[in-house]
Amino acid sequence: MIIMSAYNGAQAMGYNWQWYRVPKYFYTLTDEGFQWGEIAIGIVKTIEISSLAFLLAVLLGITVALLRLSTLLVGRALAIGFLEIVRNTPLLVLLYLFYYVLGPIFDLDRYAASVLCLGVYHGAMVSEIFRAGINAVPTGQWEGAESIGMSTPQVYRFIILPQSVRFMLPPLTGEAVNMIKSSAIVSVVAVAELTTIGRNIISDTYMSFEIWFTIAVVYLVVTLILSIGISFVERRYAVS
Amino acid sequence: MIEASNLDKFYGKFQALKNINFSVAQGERVVICGPSGSGKSTLIRCFNGLENHNAGKLVVDGIEVYEGSRDIRKLRQEVGMVFQQFNLFPHLTVLENLTIGPIRVRKKSQQEAEANARTYLERVHIPEQADKYPSQLSGGQQQRVAIARSLCMETRIMLFDEPTSALDPEMINEVLEVMVDLAEGGGMTMVCVTHEMGFARKVADKMVFMDEGEIIETAPPERFFTAPETERCQEFLQQILVH
């Protein structure tokens, strides 16, 4: 319905559809051989940025979660402070902070600043997922493990974390999907990922309808593949 | 082995333990009983530092127990505990449940730990369940695995916190049998919180009766069951022995 009315609306305003010009932005096949197009390169870049940032988010997330759950007063205060500051700052503002403020100070290029910003922002979200997953394991597991003399790191590593994985995977998948989507925001500091490339193509060709539709579908396909992939992993950790 | 003097324990304003004086000698088997909410579990959980007392002095196996003690892990390696809710590790097989302590805490080799674990599974009469997961076992079997897990640590003291209370009636006996067997094997110091008076009569060297956070009566089993001194203890025994 929406697509139909959008199409009709476009027809009414005399939009000149040029879908045939889109495929060459994915790949070209000429006498010189096969070549990836700009959108394909953008996809790779988006996945690269998101993966690096996600890795950072997971590392940061687990650190913050463990600090938050620790008996150290300073650790807990640090974790809560970090969480509240990051969660209550808009992602766009955070990105500007990283690029325009921290960038010059620590000599970060736009790429590093973007990855760090995404990693920190989602790290806060991921830490809450970890905390919830760890708390979902019954306290009896702690007592059982401690009563055989395990140290706190051992309890986490051998008893608690393996059991919390199944509580964490579904929300972590959601967070990974969010990460890919929010990575589009780094186009405002002109990192050459999918959204930036889409914008560049449009400013060259004026095919805004075709390209934005295409970009949206590409994001959809990437995130769907991710979700389906993780649901297979989830089945492995399901309780029998 | 266990020496408690003037222990107090508070949960907020509620006093769970009141001036507890209690001692267990090496090789002694002590049964603690009393109505629910009388502080039995709290007391036994203090012995391996799962709860911390607020006042008084507690020495277990030569190690003083107090909040934040750095020796608490050393202590726990010498004090085994069996819980009402088993607290087995559901993501590990029975064998892995038994070997994870010896391997990770005692730094034994895998082969040694497994051989040892199989011996103890034999002792609790379920050698054939080694490769199953806890959720595939009955409650009684799970509790016997939990007992074997503690045995695998080869501790000098074993604490039992209502080991049969979460079990279906027909499974209580198989667990008690194992416990009687352990008690009669000798050498091990046992402290057991339980309502199983038949078991208590059979194995206990000393009976302790608690009510409202206090130790009301301590007596050898013959006298405890036939001629309890205090009125509260008489009432309690009447209530549970009538049925």
Coordinates of C-alpha atoms in Angstrom, one line a residue:
Chain A
M1 CA 0.0 0.0 0.0
I2 CA 2.6 2.5 1.1
I3 CA 4.9 1.5 -1.7
M4 CA 2.1 1.7 -4.2
S5 CA 1.1 5.2 -3.0
A6 CA 4.7 6.3 -2.9
Y7 CA 5.1 5.0 -6.5
N8 CA 1.9 6.8 -7.6
G9 CA 3.0 9.9 -5.9
A10 CA 6.3 9.8 -7.7
Q11 CA 4.6 9.3 -11.0
A12 CA 2.3 12.2 -10.3
M13 CA 5.3 14.5 -9.7
G14 CA 6.9 13.2 -12.9
Y15 CA 9.8 11.4 -11.3
N16 CA 12.1 9.9 -13.8
W17 CA 12.8 6.4 -12.5
Q18 CA 16.2 5.1 -13.6
W19 CA 16.5 1.7 -11.9
Y20 CA 18.7 0.4 -14.7
R21 CA 21.5 2.7 -13.6
V22 CA 21.6 1.2 -10.1
P23 CA 23.3 -2.2 -10.6
K24 CA 26.6 -0.7 -11.7
Y25 CA 27.0 0.7 -8.2
F26 CA 27.1 -2.9 -6.9
Y27 CA 29.4 -4.3 -9.6
T28 CA 30.5 -3.8 -13.1
L29 CA 31.5 -6.4 -15.7
T30 CA 33.5 -4.8 -18.6
D31 CA 36.2 -5.9 -20.9
E32 CA 38.7 -5.2 -18.1
G33 CA 36.9 -7.8 -16.0
F34 CA 34.8 -7.9 -12.8
Q35 CA 34.8 -4.9 -10.5
W36 CA 33.0 -4.2 -7.3
G37 CA 30.9 -1.0 -7.3
E38 CA 30.8 1.7 -4.7
I39 CA 27.8 0.4 -2.8
A40 CA 29.5 -3.0 -2.4
I41 CA 32.6 -1.3 -1.0
G42 CA 30.3 0.7 1.3
I43 CA 28.7 -2.5 2.6
V44 CA 32.1 -3.9 3.5
K45 CA 33.1 -0.6 5.1
T46 CA 29.9 -0.5 7.2
I47 CA 30.4 -4.1 8.3
E48 CA 34.0 -3.4 9.1
I49 CA 33.2 -0.3 11.2
S50 CA 30.3 -2.1 13.0
S51 CA 32.3 -5.2 13.8
L52 CA 35.3 -3.3 15.2
A53 CA 32.9 -1.1 17.2
F54 CA 31.0 -4.1 18.4
L55 CA 34.1 -5.8 19.5
L56 CA 35.0 -2.7 21.5
A57 CA 31.5 -2.5 22.8
V58 CA 31.6 -6.1 24.1
L59 CA 35.0 -5.6 25.8
L60 CA 33.9 -2.3 27.3
G61 CA 30.5 -3.8 28.2
I62 CA 31.9 -6.7 30.1
T63 CA 34.4 -4.5 32.0
V64 CA 31.7 -2.0 33.0
A65 CA 29.2 -4.8 34.0
L66 CA 31.8 -6.5 36.2
L67 CA 32.8 -3.2 37.8
R68 CA 29.1 -2.5 38.4
L69 CA 28.6 -5.9 40.1
S70 CA 31.9 -5.8 42.0
T71 CA 32.2 -5.0 45.7
L72 CA 34.5 -2.1 45.0
L73 CA 32.6 1.2 45.7
V74 CA 34.8 3.1 43.3
G75 CA 34.3 0.6 40.6
R76 CA 30.5 0.7 41.0
A77 CA 30.5 4.5 41.0
L78 CA 32.7 4.6 37.8
A79 CA 30.4 2.2 36.0
I80 CA 27.2 4.0 36.9
G81 CA 28.8 7.3 36.0
F82 CA 29.9 6.1 32.6
L83 CA 26.5 4.4 32.0
E84 CA 24.5 7.5 32.8
I85 CA 26.6 9.9 30.9
V86 CA 26.7 7.8 27.7
R87 CA 23.1 6.8 27.9
N88 CA 21.8 10.3 28.3
T89 CA 23.8 11.8 25.5
P90 CA 22.4 11.7 22.0
L91 CA 24.5 9.6 19.7
L92 CA 25.0 12.4 17.2
V93 CA 26.3 14.7 20.0
L94 CA 28.6 12.0 21.2
L95 CA 30.0 11.6 17.7
Y96 CA 30.6 15.3 17.5
L97 CA 32.4 15.1 20.9
F98 CA 34.6 12.3 19.7
Y99 CA 35.4 13.8 16.3
Y100 CA 35.6 17.5 17.1
V101 CA 36.8 17.5 20.7
L102 CA 38.6 14.2 21.4
G103 CA 39.8 13.8 17.8
P104 CA 42.2 16.8 17.8
I105 CA 43.3 16.1 21.4
F106 CA 44.2 12.5 20.9
D107 CA 45.0 12.8 17.2
L108 CA 42.2 10.5 16.1
D109 CA 41.3 10.4 12.4
R110 CA 37.6 10.4 11.4
Y111 CA 37.6 6.6 11.1
A112 CA 39.1 5.9 14.6
A113 CA 36.8 8.6 16.2
S114 CA 33.7 7.0 14.6
V115 CA 34.6 3.5 15.7
L116 CA 35.5 4.6 19.3
C117 CA 32.2 6.6 19.5
L118 CA 30.1 3.7 18.3
G119 CA 32.0 1.4 20.6
V120 CA 31.5 3.6 23.7
Y121 CA 27.8 4.3 23.0
H122 CA 26.9 0.6 22.4
G123 CA 29.3 -0.5 25.2
A124 CA 27.0 1.2 27.7
M125 CA 24.0 -0.7 26.2
V126 CA 26.0 -4.0 26.1
S127 CA 27.1 -3.6 29.7
E128 CA 23.4 -3.5 30.8
I129 CA 22.8 -6.7 28.8
F130 CA 25.7 -8.4 30.4
R131 CA 24.6 -7.3 33.9
A132 CA 21.1 -8.6 33.3
G133 CA 22.5 -11.9 32.0
I134 CA 24.8 -12.4 34.9
N135 CA 22.1 -11.5 37.4
A136 CA 19.7 -14.0 35.7
V137 CA 21.9 -16.9 37.0
P138 CA 20.5 -18.0 40.4
T139 CA 22.5 -17.1 43.5
G140 CA 22.7 -20.8 44.3
Q141 CA 25.2 -21.2 41.5
W142 CA 27.5 -18.7 43.2
E143 CA 27.2 -20.5 46.5
G144 CA 27.8 -23.9 45.0
A145 CA 30.9 -22.6 43.2
E146 CA 32.2 -20.7 46.2
S147 CA 31.7 -23.6 48.5
I148 CA 34.2 -25.6 46.5
G149 CA 36.7 -22.9 46.9
M150 CA 36.6 -21.1 43.6
S151 CA 37.8 -17.5 43.3
T152 CA 35.5 -14.9 41.9
P153 CA 37.2 -14.8 38.5
Q154 CA 36.9 -18.6 38.4
V155 CA 33.2 -18.5 39.3
Y156 CA 32.6 -16.0 36.5
R157 CA 34.6 -17.9 33.9
F158 CA 33.5 -21.5 34.6
I159 CA 30.1 -21.2 36.1
I160 CA 28.3 -17.9 35.7
L161 CA 29.3 -16.6 32.2
P162 CA 28.7 -20.0 30.4
Q163 CA 25.2 -20.0 31.9
S164 CA 24.4 -16.4 31.1
V165 CA 25.3 -16.6 27.4
R166 CA 21.8 -17.9 26.6
F167 CA 20.3 -14.9 28.5
M168 CA 22.6 -12.5 26.7
L169 CA 22.5 -13.7 23.1
P170 CA 19.0 -12.5 22.0
P171 CA 19.5 -8.9 23.3
L172 CA 23.1 -8.9 22.0
T173 CA 21.8 -9.7 18.6
G174 CA 19.4 -6.8 18.8
E175 CA 22.3 -4.6 19.9
A176 CA 24.4 -5.8 16.9
V177 CA 21.6 -4.9 14.6
N178 CA 21.3 -1.5 16.2
M179 CA 25.0 -1.1 15.8
I180 CA 24.8 -1.6 12.1
K181 CA 22.0 0.8 11.8
S182 CA 23.5 3.5 14.0
S183 CA 26.8 3.2 12.1
A184 CA 25.0 5.2 9.4
I185 CA 25.4 8.3 11.6
V186 CA 29.1 8.4 11.0
S187 CA 28.2 9.7 7.5
V188 CA 27.9 13.1 9.1
V189 CA 31.7 13.2 9.7
A190 CA 32.1 11.8 6.1
V191 CA 33.5 8.3 6.9
A192 CA 33.1 6.4 3.6
E193 CA 30.5 3.8 4.6
L194 CA 27.2 2.8 3.0
T195 CA 25.2 5.9 3.9
T196 CA 27.9 8.3 2.9
I197 CA 28.4 6.5 -0.4
G198 CA 24.7 6.6 -1.0
R199 CA 24.7 10.4 -0.5
N200 CA 27.7 10.8 -2.8
I201 CA 26.1 8.8 -5.5
I202 CA 22.9 10.9 -5.2
S203 CA 24.8 14.1 -5.4
D204 CA 26.4 12.8 -8.6
T205 CA 23.2 11.4 -10.2
Y206 CA 20.2 12.9 -8.6
M207 CA 18.6 9.4 -8.3
S208 CA 17.6 10.0 -4.7
F209 CA 14.6 7.6 -4.8
E210 CA 16.3 4.6 -6.3
I211 CA 19.5 4.9 -4.2
W212 CA 17.8 5.5 -0.8
F213 CA 15.5 2.5 -1.5
T214 CA 18.5 0.5 -2.4
I215 CA 20.5 1.5 0.6
A216 CA 17.5 0.8 2.9
V217 CA 17.2 -2.7 1.4
V218 CA 20.9 -3.4 1.8
Y219 CA 20.7 -2.5 5.5
L220 CA 17.7 -4.8 5.8
V221 CA 19.5 -7.7 4.1
V222 CA 22.7 -7.3 6.2
T223 CA 20.8 -7.2 9.5
L224 CA 18.5 -10.1 8.5
I225 CA 21.5 -12.3 7.7
L226 CA 23.0 -11.4 11.0
S227 CA 19.8 -12.2 13.0
I228 CA 19.4 -15.5 11.2
G229 CA 23.0 -16.4 11.8
I230 CA 22.8 -15.7 15.5
S231 CA 19.6 -17.7 15.9
F232 CA 21.5 -20.7 14.8
V233 CA 24.1 -20.0 17.5
E234 CA 21.3 -19.5 20.0
R235 CA 20.0 -23.0 19.4
R236 CA 23.3 -24.4 20.4
Y237 CA 23.1 -22.7 23.8
A238 CA 19.4 -23.4 24.4
V239 CA 18.7 -25.5 27.5
S240 CA 18.0 -29.1 26.7
Chain B
M1 CA 37.4 -28.3 64.3
I2 CA 34.7 -25.7 64.7
E3 CA 34.7 -23.3 67.6
A4 CA 32.1 -20.6 67.8
S5 CA 31.9 -18.2 70.7
N6 CA 29.2 -15.5 71.3
L7 CA 28.2 -15.3 67.7
D8 CA 25.6 -12.7 66.7
K9 CA 24.1 -12.2 63.3
F10 CA 21.7 -9.5 62.2
Y11 CA 19.7 -9.0 59.1
G12 CA 18.9 -5.3 59.4
K13 CA 17.2 -5.1 62.8
F14 CA 16.2 -8.8 62.9
Q15 CA 18.6 -10.8 65.0
A16 CA 19.1 -14.2 63.3
L17 CA 21.7 -15.6 65.7
K18 CA 21.8 -14.7 69.4
N19 CA 25.0 -15.3 71.3
I20 CA 25.8 -18.7 69.9
N21 CA 28.4 -20.9 71.6
F22 CA 29.1 -24.1 69.8
S23 CA 31.9 -26.5 69.2
V24 CA 32.5 -29.5 67.0
A25 CA 35.4 -31.8 67.7
Q26 CA 37.3 -33.6 64.9
G27 CA 35.4 -36.6 63.6
E28 CA 32.3 -35.6 65.5
R29 CA 28.9 -35.8 63.8
V30 CA 26.5 -33.1 64.9
V31 CA 22.8 -32.7 63.9
I32 CA 21.2 -29.3 64.3
C33 CA 17.4 -29.2 64.4
G34 CA 14.7 -26.7 65.2
P35 CA 11.6 -25.1 63.8
S36 CA 12.0 -23.1 60.5
G37 CA 13.3 -19.6 61.0
S38 CA 15.3 -20.6 64.0
G39 CA 18.6 -19.7 62.5
K40 CA 20.0 -23.3 61.8
S41 CA 20.8 -22.6 58.2
T42 CA 22.2 -19.2 58.9
L43 CA 24.5 -20.8 61.5
I44 CA 25.7 -23.5 59.2
R45 CA 26.3 -21.1 56.4
C46 CA 28.5 -19.0 58.7
F47 CA 30.8 -22.0 59.0
N48 CA 32.1 -21.6 55.4
G49 CA 31.7 -17.9 55.1
L50 CA 28.6 -17.8 52.9
E51 CA 27.1 -15.6 55.7
N52 CA 29.1 -13.4 57.9
H53 CA 28.5 -13.0 61.6
N54 CA 28.4 -9.5 63.1
A55 CA 29.9 -10.2 66.5
G56 CA 31.7 -13.0 68.3
K57 CA 34.5 -15.2 67.2
L58 CA 34.4 -18.2 64.8
V59 CA 37.3 -20.5 64.1
V60 CA 36.9 -23.3 61.6
D61 CA 39.7 -25.8 61.1
G62 CA 42.2 -23.4 62.6
I63 CA 41.2 -20.5 60.4
E64 CA 39.3 -17.5 61.8
V65 CA 36.3 -16.7 59.8
Y66 CA 35.3 -13.0 59.4
E67 CA 33.9 -10.7 56.8
G68 CA 36.5 -9.9 54.1
S69 CA 39.0 -12.6 55.4
R70 CA 41.6 -13.4 52.8
D71 CA 41.8 -17.0 54.0
I72 CA 38.2 -17.7 53.2
R73 CA 39.0 -19.6 50.0
K74 CA 41.6 -21.7 51.9
L75 CA 38.9 -22.5 54.4
R76 CA 36.3 -23.4 51.8
Q77 CA 38.7 -25.9 50.3
E78 CA 38.6 -27.8 53.7
V79 CA 34.9 -27.4 54.3
G80 CA 32.4 -29.0 51.9
M81 CA 28.8 -28.1 51.7
V82 CA 25.7 -29.8 50.5
F83 CA 22.7 -27.5 49.8
Q84 CA 19.0 -27.9 50.1
Q85 CA 18.6 -26.9 46.4
F86 CA 21.7 -29.0 45.3
N87 CA 23.2 -26.1 43.4
L88 CA 24.7 -28.3 40.7
F89 CA 26.1 -26.7 37.6
P90 CA 23.4 -27.3 35.0
H91 CA 25.7 -26.6 32.0
L92 CA 28.2 -29.3 33.0
T93 CA 27.8 -33.0 33.0
V94 CA 27.8 -35.0 36.2
L95 CA 31.5 -35.9 35.8
E96 CA 32.4 -32.3 35.0
N97 CA 30.5 -31.1 38.1
L98 CA 32.7 -33.4 40.1
T99 CA 36.0 -32.6 38.5
I100 CA 35.8 -28.8 38.1
G101 CA 36.7 -28.2 41.7
P102 CA 39.6 -30.6 41.9
I103 CA 41.0 -29.5 38.5
R104 CA 40.5 -25.7 38.9
V105 CA 40.9 -25.3 42.6
R106 CA 43.2 -28.2 43.7
K107 CA 45.1 -28.1 40.3
K108 CA 44.8 -31.9 39.9
S109 CA 45.3 -33.5 36.5
Q110 CA 42.2 -34.3 34.5
Q111 CA 42.8 -38.1 34.6
E112 CA 43.4 -38.1 38.3
A113 CA 40.3 -36.0 39.0
E114 CA 38.1 -38.2 36.7
A115 CA 39.3 -41.4 38.3
N116 CA 38.6 -39.9 41.7
A117 CA 35.2 -38.7 40.6
R118 CA 34.2 -42.1 39.4
T119 CA 35.2 -43.7 42.7
Y120 CA 32.9 -41.2 44.6
L121 CA 30.1 -41.7 42.1
E122 CA 30.4 -45.4 42.9
R123 CA 30.2 -44.5 46.6
V124 CA 26.9 -42.6 46.1
H125 CA 25.6 -45.5 43.9
I126 CA 25.2 -43.7 40.6
P127 CA 28.4 -44.5 38.5
E128 CA 26.3 -45.0 35.4
Q129 CA 25.1 -41.3 35.3
A130 CA 28.5 -39.8 34.8
D131 CA 27.9 -38.4 31.4
K132 CA 24.4 -37.1 31.9
Y133 CA 23.4 -33.5 32.7
P134 CA 21.9 -32.7 36.2
S135 CA 18.5 -31.9 34.6
Q136 CA 18.3 -35.5 33.4
L137 CA 18.5 -36.9 36.9
S138 CA 15.9 -37.2 39.6
G139 CA 16.1 -35.0 42.7
G140 CA 17.6 -37.8 44.8
Q141 CA 20.2 -38.5 42.2
Q142 CA 21.0 -34.8 41.9
Q143 CA 21.5 -34.5 45.6
R144 CA 23.8 -37.6 45.6
V145 CA 25.8 -36.0 42.8
A146 CA 26.1 -32.8 45.0
I147 CA 27.3 -35.0 47.9
A148 CA 29.9 -36.6 45.6
R149 CA 31.0 -33.1 44.4
S150 CA 31.8 -32.2 47.9
L151 CA 33.5 -35.5 48.6
C152 CA 35.7 -35.0 45.5
M153 CA 37.2 -32.0 47.2
E154 CA 38.3 -34.3 50.0
T155 CA 37.5 -31.9 52.7
R156 CA 37.8 -32.6 56.4
I157 CA 34.5 -31.1 57.3
M158 CA 31.2 -31.6 55.6
L159 CA 28.2 -29.3 56.1
F160 CA 24.7 -30.4 55.1
D161 CA 22.0 -27.7 54.9
E162 CA 18.7 -29.5 54.9
P163 CA 19.8 -32.0 52.2
T164 CA 16.5 -33.8 52.0
S165 CA 14.0 -31.0 52.4
A166 CA 13.6 -30.3 48.7
L167 CA 13.2 -34.0 47.8
D168 CA 10.1 -36.1 47.1
P169 CA 9.5 -38.5 49.9
E170 CA 10.4 -41.6 48.0
M171 CA 13.9 -40.1 47.3
I172 CA 14.7 -39.1 50.8
N173 CA 15.9 -42.6 51.8
E174 CA 18.5 -43.0 49.0
V175 CA 20.1 -39.8 50.1
L176 CA 20.0 -40.6 53.8
E177 CA 21.5 -44.0 53.1
V178 CA 24.5 -42.3 51.4
M179 CA 24.9 -39.9 54.3
V180 CA 24.7 -42.7 56.9
D181 CA 27.3 -44.6 54.9
L182 CA 29.6 -41.5 55.0
A183 CA 29.0 -41.0 58.7
E184 CA 29.8 -44.6 59.5
G185 CA 32.8 -44.5 57.3
G186 CA 34.3 -42.5 60.1
G187 CA 36.9 -39.8 60.1
M188 CA 34.9 -37.1 58.6
T189 CA 33.5 -34.2 60.7
M190 CA 29.9 -33.7 59.8
V191 CA 27.4 -30.9 60.7
C192 CA 24.0 -31.5 59.5
V193 CA 20.8 -29.4 59.6
T194 CA 17.9 -31.8 59.1
H195 CA 14.4 -32.7 60.2
E196 CA 15.2 -36.4 59.6
M197 CA 15.1 -37.7 63.2
G198 CA 15.6 -41.3 62.3
F199 CA 18.9 -40.3 60.6
A200 CA 19.9 -38.1 63.5
R201 CA 19.3 -40.9 66.0
K202 CA 21.4 -43.3 63.9
V203 CA 24.5 -41.2 63.3
A204 CA 24.6 -38.2 65.6
D205 CA 27.1 -37.9 68.3
K206 CA 25.5 -34.7 69.5
M207 CA 22.1 -33.1 69.0
V208 CA 21.6 -29.4 69.0
F209 CA 18.2 -27.8 69.2
M210 CA 17.8 -24.2 68.1
D211 CA 14.9 -21.8 68.3
E212 CA 14.6 -18.1 67.6
G213 CA 18.3 -17.8 66.9
E214 CA 19.4 -19.4 70.1
I215 CA 20.8 -22.8 71.0
I216 CA 18.3 -24.1 73.4
E217 CA 19.6 -27.5 74.1
T218 CA 22.7 -29.6 73.4
A219 CA 22.6 -33.3 74.3
P220 CA 23.7 -36.7 73.2
P221 CA 21.0 -38.3 71.0
E222 CA 19.7 -40.9 73.6
R223 CA 19.0 -38.3 76.1
F224 CA 17.8 -35.8 73.5
F225 CA 15.1 -38.0 72.1
T226 CA 14.0 -39.7 75.4
A227 CA 14.4 -37.0 78.0
P228 CA 14.8 -33.5 76.5
E229 CA 15.3 -31.0 79.3
T230 CA 13.7 -27.9 78.0
E231 CA 10.0 -27.4 77.3
R232 CA 10.4 -25.9 73.9
C233 CA 12.5 -28.9 72.8
Q234 CA 9.9 -31.3 74.1
E235 CA 7.1 -29.5 72.2
F236 CA 9.2 -29.5 69.0
L237 CA 10.0 -33.2 69.3
Q238 CA 6.4 -34.1 70.0
Q239 CA 5.2 -32.2 66.9
I240 CA 7.6 -33.9 64.5
L241 CA 7.7 -37.4 66.1
V242 CA 3.9 -37.8 66.4
H243 CA 3.5 -38.3 62.7

